[in-house]
Amino acid sequence: MTVPVRPLAHGRAATRADVARYAGVSTAVVSYVVNEGPRRVSPGTAARVRAAVQALDYSPNVAARTLRLGSSEMLGLVVPDITNPFFAELAQAVEGAAAERGFLVTLGSSGSRVDLERELVTDLAGRNVDGLLVSTVLMPEALAALPAPRRPTVLINVSTPFAGYAAVGSDSRRGAYDLVEHLLGTHGHTSVALVIGESTERLPEPRERGFADAFAAHGLPPGPVVRTDFSRTGGYEATRQVLAWRHRPDAIFLSSDQQASGAYRAVREAGLECPDDIALVAYDGTTQSEFTWPPLTSSRQQIDLMARTALSAVLDPANAPAHQHLPTELVVRRSCGCSLP
Amino acid sequence: MTVPVRPLAHGRAATRADVARYAGVSTAVVSYVVNEGPRRVSPGTAARVRAAVQALDYSPNVAARTLRLGSSEMLGLVVPDITNPFFAELAQAVEGAAAERGFLVTLGSSGSRVDLERELVTDLAGRNVDGLLVSTVLMPEALAALPAPRRPTVLINVSTPFAGYAAVGSDSRRGAYDLVEHLLGTHGHTSVALVIGESTERLPEPRERGFADAFAAHGLPPGPVVRTDFSRTGGYEATRQVLAWRHRPDAIFLSSDQQASGAYRAVREAGLECPDDIALVAYDGTTQSEFTWPPLTSSRQQIDLMARTALSAVLDPANAPAHQHLPTELVVRRSCGCSLP
DNA sequence: TTGAAAGCGCTAACAA
DNA sequence: TTGTTAGCGCTTTCAA
């Protein structure tokens, strides 16, 4: 199945022993120089070692180091779908935050498939990663079915804690509330539909609760809910469905930017205009939301903060709170009906 | 700088020796069972070993295996920007193709920054990856400045070969030609502007040549070229610029979907309609292009094929051609002015 | 300040 | 069919 890769053609790569021999020192000294510690080395010797390193084009074998140290300075990140801009931005942020601390990250994108995700997590966990960040669509059961994590594992982008894991996520209930309240309060809409991904999180989904909360605050019964998946196609299909209702709502709240992308298409295909015929708002607030037309009013997740928070949690599991809620930010653009300069 | 991670609280993780002791066999036998070879083991013994593995919750130490075997079954992938849907789709494809062959992939996204990219490639290459796929914006110099790769390295998404590396990319010259020829031939446009990313590839950029080729085929001098960067903002700014010209062209050919996203926004902000006031076409053809309005006519890169081809090249460097050109596919939608059902 | 050497967990050649 | 063991490259304790 797998293809072993031979070392370079011109012979095996130089090892620490080669360098030591070349520089006329012991292997320990080479270590001290290469790692700048833990013992100090006289300047002259250090220079000879560096020259040898150069001459032999030596670079340390990470597997050996990992084996010895028990740490690989690698983190694993599992997301359901890297082509979803939210996860792409999250991956970018995690990678950046990890790099700042000297860690590399191995990414797995499961395509939202449960079995693949399980495999990914198990595999990654076995790969000497020092910690795991998992953003999964398959919360409770699948997670419980996993072998106990051998490494600090934090659940990222979840709104409810899960036994045995540290978790960080946005306060999506509040984010949803803000959006719907804006529609109901500022714009005086009375009928707003919710299009939401088929969640495997503990129900009711927080966005759905925020949605209902906003209606309650206005003394209204909650609007209709359409469940689909968290993709463009999901948003597209669901919106088509909503537009076909006898009484078209004033607005649709999409649970992700990705779904909103599909919603726009459905609206245009129906020959309708946003926001005149129907307002659209969405949860996520990735860069994509600035480039739709009209620009998308959204509750923006603080992706950088989420990445940093999650990173601190894996790297210092002892002090990681069971669950951290990050605030979202309401970004009003034009798709809700507001007319901005 | 780095935080070593301790084994599980309930003591150190089980090793192969623990399993051997528990099952009353030698470590070799455990190996044979776990790896299903290379020696065969009697069914009874194998069962005992499997029971021990289960009981001790044993999982092999990958670092040790890597050290021993000299192969990690990991590949490295470096892309300039994972939030660009093209690269996200590419990453997804590479990951999928790799998984089929038992490899995991470590992703690095450089944010298009030369220094970070150099660091990433060097770092990744040192990490016992069995091979490296690099899609870089900083072709010639930076690549030459890199230490010689210790592992098979293939350049991905490049249109010109580069000494010492296998390379795979789409035939972007042809892709560009198809698009512009469609505009000139089918639609009878005469003035088409090109918005292209600031390329670090050997000039002239193939898309620019394809663009010029199409004009030449019609006996026309090539249209105006605006150079910007390969981002939404780049496309946005460049398009604003084009729209401000005294003579607005009939169409703009954007060198990426990401730029096209920015272009749409610029067109709408200017109060113009696509394709009536100005036609838009782009190179890439990611899923994003199906969800713009109007849907984007594009030259679609065969991302899956590219991933597979590149993978074969890293995994079997001996037989990898210096450069492989993959055909693109013209996908006609509505942004060019075609009226589809 | 430097050297010798043990040992991290695994694979596979060799021996039984 | 199974056991013994060398050795992958590295870090670091202990001794000099």
XYZ file of N, CA and C in Angstrom, chain A residues 166-287:
366
model
N -12.048 19.642 26.477
C -12.172 21.090 26.562
C -12.826 21.530 25.263
N -13.584 22.608 25.315
C -14.283 23.034 24.116
C -14.251 24.548 23.980
N -14.157 25.007 22.752
C -14.299 26.431 22.534
C -15.169 26.673 21.310
N -16.003 27.677 21.403
C -16.902 27.980 20.304
C -17.489 29.359 20.479
N -18.131 29.840 19.432
C -18.761 31.146 19.533
C -20.096 31.025 20.238
N -20.509 32.115 20.766
C -21.824 32.152 21.377
C -22.845 32.313 20.261
N -23.127 31.194 19.630
C -23.930 31.269 18.417
C -25.404 31.569 18.726
N -25.800 31.225 19.928
C -27.185 31.543 20.305
C -27.360 33.052 20.316
N -26.402 33.728 20.909
C -26.447 35.172 20.969
C -26.273 35.771 19.576
N -25.362 35.181 18.803
C -25.130 35.673 17.445
C -26.407 35.599 16.626
N -27.116 34.495 16.755
C -28.365 34.315 16.026
C -29.404 35.321 16.523
N -29.438 35.456 17.818
C -30.388 36.395 18.417
C -30.194 37.803 17.840
N -28.945 38.254 17.829
C -28.639 39.599 17.345
C -29.158 39.829 15.931
N -28.933 38.846 15.120
C -29.311 38.942 13.716
C -30.834 39.028 13.561
N -31.507 38.115 14.225
C -32.964 38.062 14.081
C -33.611 39.269 14.758
N -33.049 39.660 15.863
C -33.550 40.847 16.543
C -33.428 42.066 15.622
N -32.334 42.118 14.898
C -32.140 43.224 13.961
C -33.256 43.236 12.915
N -33.577 42.068 12.428
C -34.627 41.938 11.423
C -35.987 42.326 12.000
N -36.255 41.791 13.177
C -37.553 42.018 13.810
C -37.659 43.448 14.346
N -36.621 43.874 15.058
C -36.652 45.185 15.701
C -36.446 46.324 14.717
N -35.233 46.409 14.186
C -34.891 47.526 13.316
C -35.727 47.577 12.041
N -35.909 46.413 11.422
C -36.616 46.419 10.147
C -38.114 46.151 10.277
N -38.540 45.806 11.469
C -39.960 45.573 11.672
C -40.538 44.379 10.918
N -39.645 43.452 10.518
C -40.173 42.258 9.849
C -40.923 41.402 10.863
N -41.835 40.629 10.363
C -42.562 39.762 11.289
C -42.397 38.298 10.920
N -42.066 38.060 9.653
C -41.892 36.656 9.294
C -40.479 36.419 8.767
N -39.764 35.632 9.544
C -38.380 35.296 9.188
C -38.233 33.787 9.258
N -37.695 33.221 8.196
C -37.465 31.768 8.209
C -36.022 31.485 8.590
N -35.816 30.344 9.185
C -34.462 29.918 9.525
C -34.083 28.724 8.660
N -32.931 28.846 7.992
C -32.393 27.695 7.266
C -31.174 27.239 8.041
N -31.244 26.022 8.503
C -30.149 25.585 9.370
C -29.619 24.223 8.992
N -28.332 24.054 9.189
C -27.700 22.775 8.887
C -28.226 21.696 9.794
N -28.245 20.525 9.262
C -28.624 19.344 10.030
C -27.547 19.177 11.082
N -27.852 19.550 12.284
C -26.816 19.498 13.289
C -26.829 18.182 14.028
N -25.631 17.749 14.384
C -25.558 16.547 15.195
C -25.253 16.934 16.634
N -25.158 18.240 16.832
C -24.951 18.675 18.207
C -26.226 18.411 18.982
N -26.050 18.450 20.276
C -27.213 18.275 21.122
C -28.278 19.280 20.709
N -29.438 18.783 20.494
C -30.515 19.695 20.115
C -31.107 20.319 21.364
N -31.758 21.450 21.318
C -31.886 22.276 20.125
C -30.602 23.044 19.829
N -30.339 23.203 18.574
C -29.181 23.937 18.122
C -29.250 25.366 18.691
N -28.119 25.865 19.184
C -28.125 27.205 19.778
C -28.601 28.299 18.820
N -28.252 28.173 17.552
C -28.728 29.198 16.621
C -30.247 29.172 16.530
N -30.766 27.971 16.625
C -32.213 27.847 16.570
C -32.843 28.457 17.814
N -32.154 28.302 18.933
C -32.684 28.882 20.163
C -32.594 30.398 20.130
N -31.477 30.921 19.619
C -31.345 32.373 19.518
C -32.432 32.943 18.623
N -32.691 32.205 17.557
C -33.745 32.571 16.608
C -35.084 32.664 17.340
N -35.379 31.622 18.109
C -36.634 31.601 18.862
C -36.667 32.685 19.943
N -35.538 32.878 20.603
C -35.442 33.912 21.636
C -35.871 35.271 21.099
N -35.369 35.586 19.913
C -35.641 36.909 19.347
C -37.140 37.084 19.105
N -37.747 36.014 18.602
C -39.196 36.095 18.398
C -39.906 36.299 19.727
N -39.477 35.526 20.718
C -40.091 35.605 22.042
C -39.986 37.018 22.601
N -38.819 37.624 22.387
C -38.610 38.978 22.909
C -39.595 39.970 22.299
N -40.094 39.594 21.126
C -41.074 40.471 20.486
C -42.504 39.952 20.672
N -42.625 39.001 21.534
C -43.937 38.441 21.786
C -44.517 37.695 20.593
N -43.588 37.167 19.762
C -44.042 36.463 18.554
C -43.709 34.976 18.648
N -44.472 34.143 17.998
C -44.093 32.731 17.909
C -42.954 32.620 16.897
N -42.053 31.683 17.113
C -40.891 31.559 16.212
C -41.291 31.254 14.780
N -40.499 31.731 13.844
C -40.761 31.509 12.431
C -40.445 30.082 12.023
N -40.720 29.773 10.780
C -40.519 28.418 10.265
C -39.034 28.061 10.138
N -38.769 26.777 10.290
C -37.391 26.292 10.225
C -37.246 25.262 9.111
N -36.220 25.417 8.297
C -35.927 24.417 7.267
C -34.578 23.803 7.574
N -34.549 22.494 7.626
C -33.260 21.831 7.897
C -32.663 21.268 6.619
N -31.385 21.492 6.478
C -30.713 21.042 5.261
C -29.276 20.764 5.656
N -28.328 20.746 4.707
C -26.976 20.623 5.227
C -26.185 21.905 5.059
N -25.015 21.911 5.727
C -24.237 23.148 5.826
C -23.434 23.454 4.568
N -24.067 23.369 3.423
C -23.307 23.586 2.201
C -24.000 24.631 1.356
N -23.350 25.016 0.285
C -23.989 25.944 -0.636
C -25.248 25.326 -1.204
N -25.102 24.071 -1.563
C -26.248 23.386 -2.147
C -27.397 23.297 -1.149
N -27.030 23.031 0.093
C -28.051 22.991 1.137
C -28.802 24.311 1.204
N -28.055 25.402 1.224
C -28.672 26.722 1.296
C -29.518 27.013 0.072
N -29.025 26.549 -1.050
C -29.723 26.762 -2.312
C -31.069 26.041 -2.334
N -31.019 24.781 -2.034
C -32.238 23.969 -2.041
C -33.254 24.483 -1.022
N -32.759 24.769 0.172
C -33.664 25.209 1.227
C -34.329 26.535 0.852
N -33.552 27.415 0.270
C -34.103 28.714 -0.095
C -35.151 28.582 -1.207
N -34.847 27.725 -2.159
C -35.844 27.466 -3.205
C -37.163 27.022 -2.590
N -37.005 26.160 -1.631
C -38.176 25.646 -0.932
C -38.942 26.783 -0.241
N -38.214 27.623 0.471
C -38.848 28.730 1.179
C -39.560 29.670 0.197
N -38.892 29.921 -0.915
C -39.464 30.864 -1.879
C -40.732 30.317 -2.528
N -40.878 29.027 -2.449
C -42.055 28.416 -3.071
C -43.270 28.397 -2.143
N -43.048 28.787 -0.900
C -44.187 28.796 0.036
C -45.254 29.792 -0.411
N -46.457 29.508 -0.019
C -47.548 30.398 -0.402
C -47.297 31.807 0.146
N -46.969 31.859 1.442
C -46.620 33.178 1.989
C -45.121 33.285 2.133
N -44.518 34.050 1.266
C -43.074 34.198 1.322
C -42.705 35.054 2.530
N -41.746 34.590 3.332
C -41.340 35.384 4.503
C -40.632 36.673 4.081
N -40.495 37.588 5.047
C -39.808 38.846 4.761
C -38.300 38.637 4.648
N -37.842 37.624 5.360
C -36.394 37.429 5.433
C -36.047 35.981 5.718
N -34.809 35.632 5.388
C -34.302 34.305 5.742
C -33.008 34.489 6.517
N -32.903 33.737 7.582
C -31.663 33.706 8.349
C -30.973 32.387 8.026
N -29.813 32.483 7.383
C -29.061 31.289 7.010
C -28.028 30.988 8.097
N -27.840 29.736 8.403
C -26.963 29.409 9.524
C -25.483 29.431 9.184
N -25.141 29.664 7.929
C -23.727 29.795 7.567
C -23.561 30.615 6.292
N -22.379 31.161 6.132
C -22.075 31.921 4.919
C -22.188 31.046 3.688
N -21.790 29.813 3.866
C -21.813 28.880 2.764
C -23.248 28.668 2.275
N -24.143 28.520 3.208
C -25.552 28.384 2.835
C -26.067 29.670 2.211
N -25.598 30.792 2.718
C -26.050 32.075 2.174
C -25.670 32.186 0.703
N -24.491 31.669 0.382
C -24.045 31.703 -1.004
C -25.065 31.000 -1.904
N -25.547 29.867 -1.439
C -26.582 29.151 -2.191
C -27.900 29.900 -2.204
N -28.188 30.577 -1.106
C -29.451 31.315 -1.004
C -29.513 32.443 -2.031
N -28.420 33.167 -2.168
C -28.382 34.255 -3.144
C -28.728 33.737 -4.531
N -28.122 32.616 -4.839
C -28.365 32.060 -6.157
C -29.834 31.707 -6.353
N -30.421 31.100 -5.321
C -31.836 30.720 -5.415
C -32.717 31.956 -5.594
N -32.370 33.005 -4.867
C -33.158 34.237 -4.963
C -33.076 34.818 -6.377
N -31.867 34.890 -6.912
C -31.708 35.454 -8.255
C -32.384 34.576 -9.302
N -32.237 33.305 -9.154
C -32.862 32.413 -10.133
C -34.375 32.550 -10.135
N -34.901 32.907 -8.955
C -36.354 33.074 -8.865
C -36.772 34.441 -9.403
N -35.778 35.202 -9.855
C -36.088 36.511 -10.397
C -36.413 37.539 -9.328
N -35.991 37.245 -8.118
C -36.264 38.148 -6.996
C -35.030 38.991 -6.680
N -35.264 40.045 -5.914
C -34.169 40.911 -5.506
C -34.010 40.875 -3.993
N -32.770 40.852 -3.570
C -32.460 40.966 -2.147
C -31.922 42.369 -1.928
N -32.345 43.130 -0.973
C -33.286 42.787 0.083
C -34.733 43.182 -0.214
N -35.014 43.770 -1.398
C -36.367 44.282 -1.632
C -37.436 43.205 -1.542
N -37.209 42.096 -2.231
C -38.211 41.043 -2.183
C -38.039 40.149 -0.958
N -36.813 39.963 -0.598
C -36.538 39.128 0.573
C -35.167 39.496 1.150
N -35.130 39.654 2.454
C -33.859 39.979 3.108
C -33.138 38.692 3.462
N -31.807 38.781 3.495
C -30.982 37.603 3.802
C -29.956 38.003 4.864
N -29.836 37.211 5.872
C -28.764 37.442 6.848
C -28.167 36.074 7.185
N -26.938 36.073 7.658
C -26.309 34.780 7.922
C -25.345 34.823 9.085
N -25.107 33.642 9.590
C -24.159 33.457 10.665
C -22.817 33.076 10.061
N -21.723 33.608 10.554
C -20.328 33.275 10.189
C -19.490 34.526 9.986
N -19.911 35.304 8.949
C -19.181 36.543 8.707
C -17.758 36.375 8.221
N -17.533 35.366 7.376
C -16.210 35.239 6.764
C -16.053 36.326 5.714
N -14.871 36.387 5.134
C -14.605 37.386 4.101
C -15.602 37.267 2.956
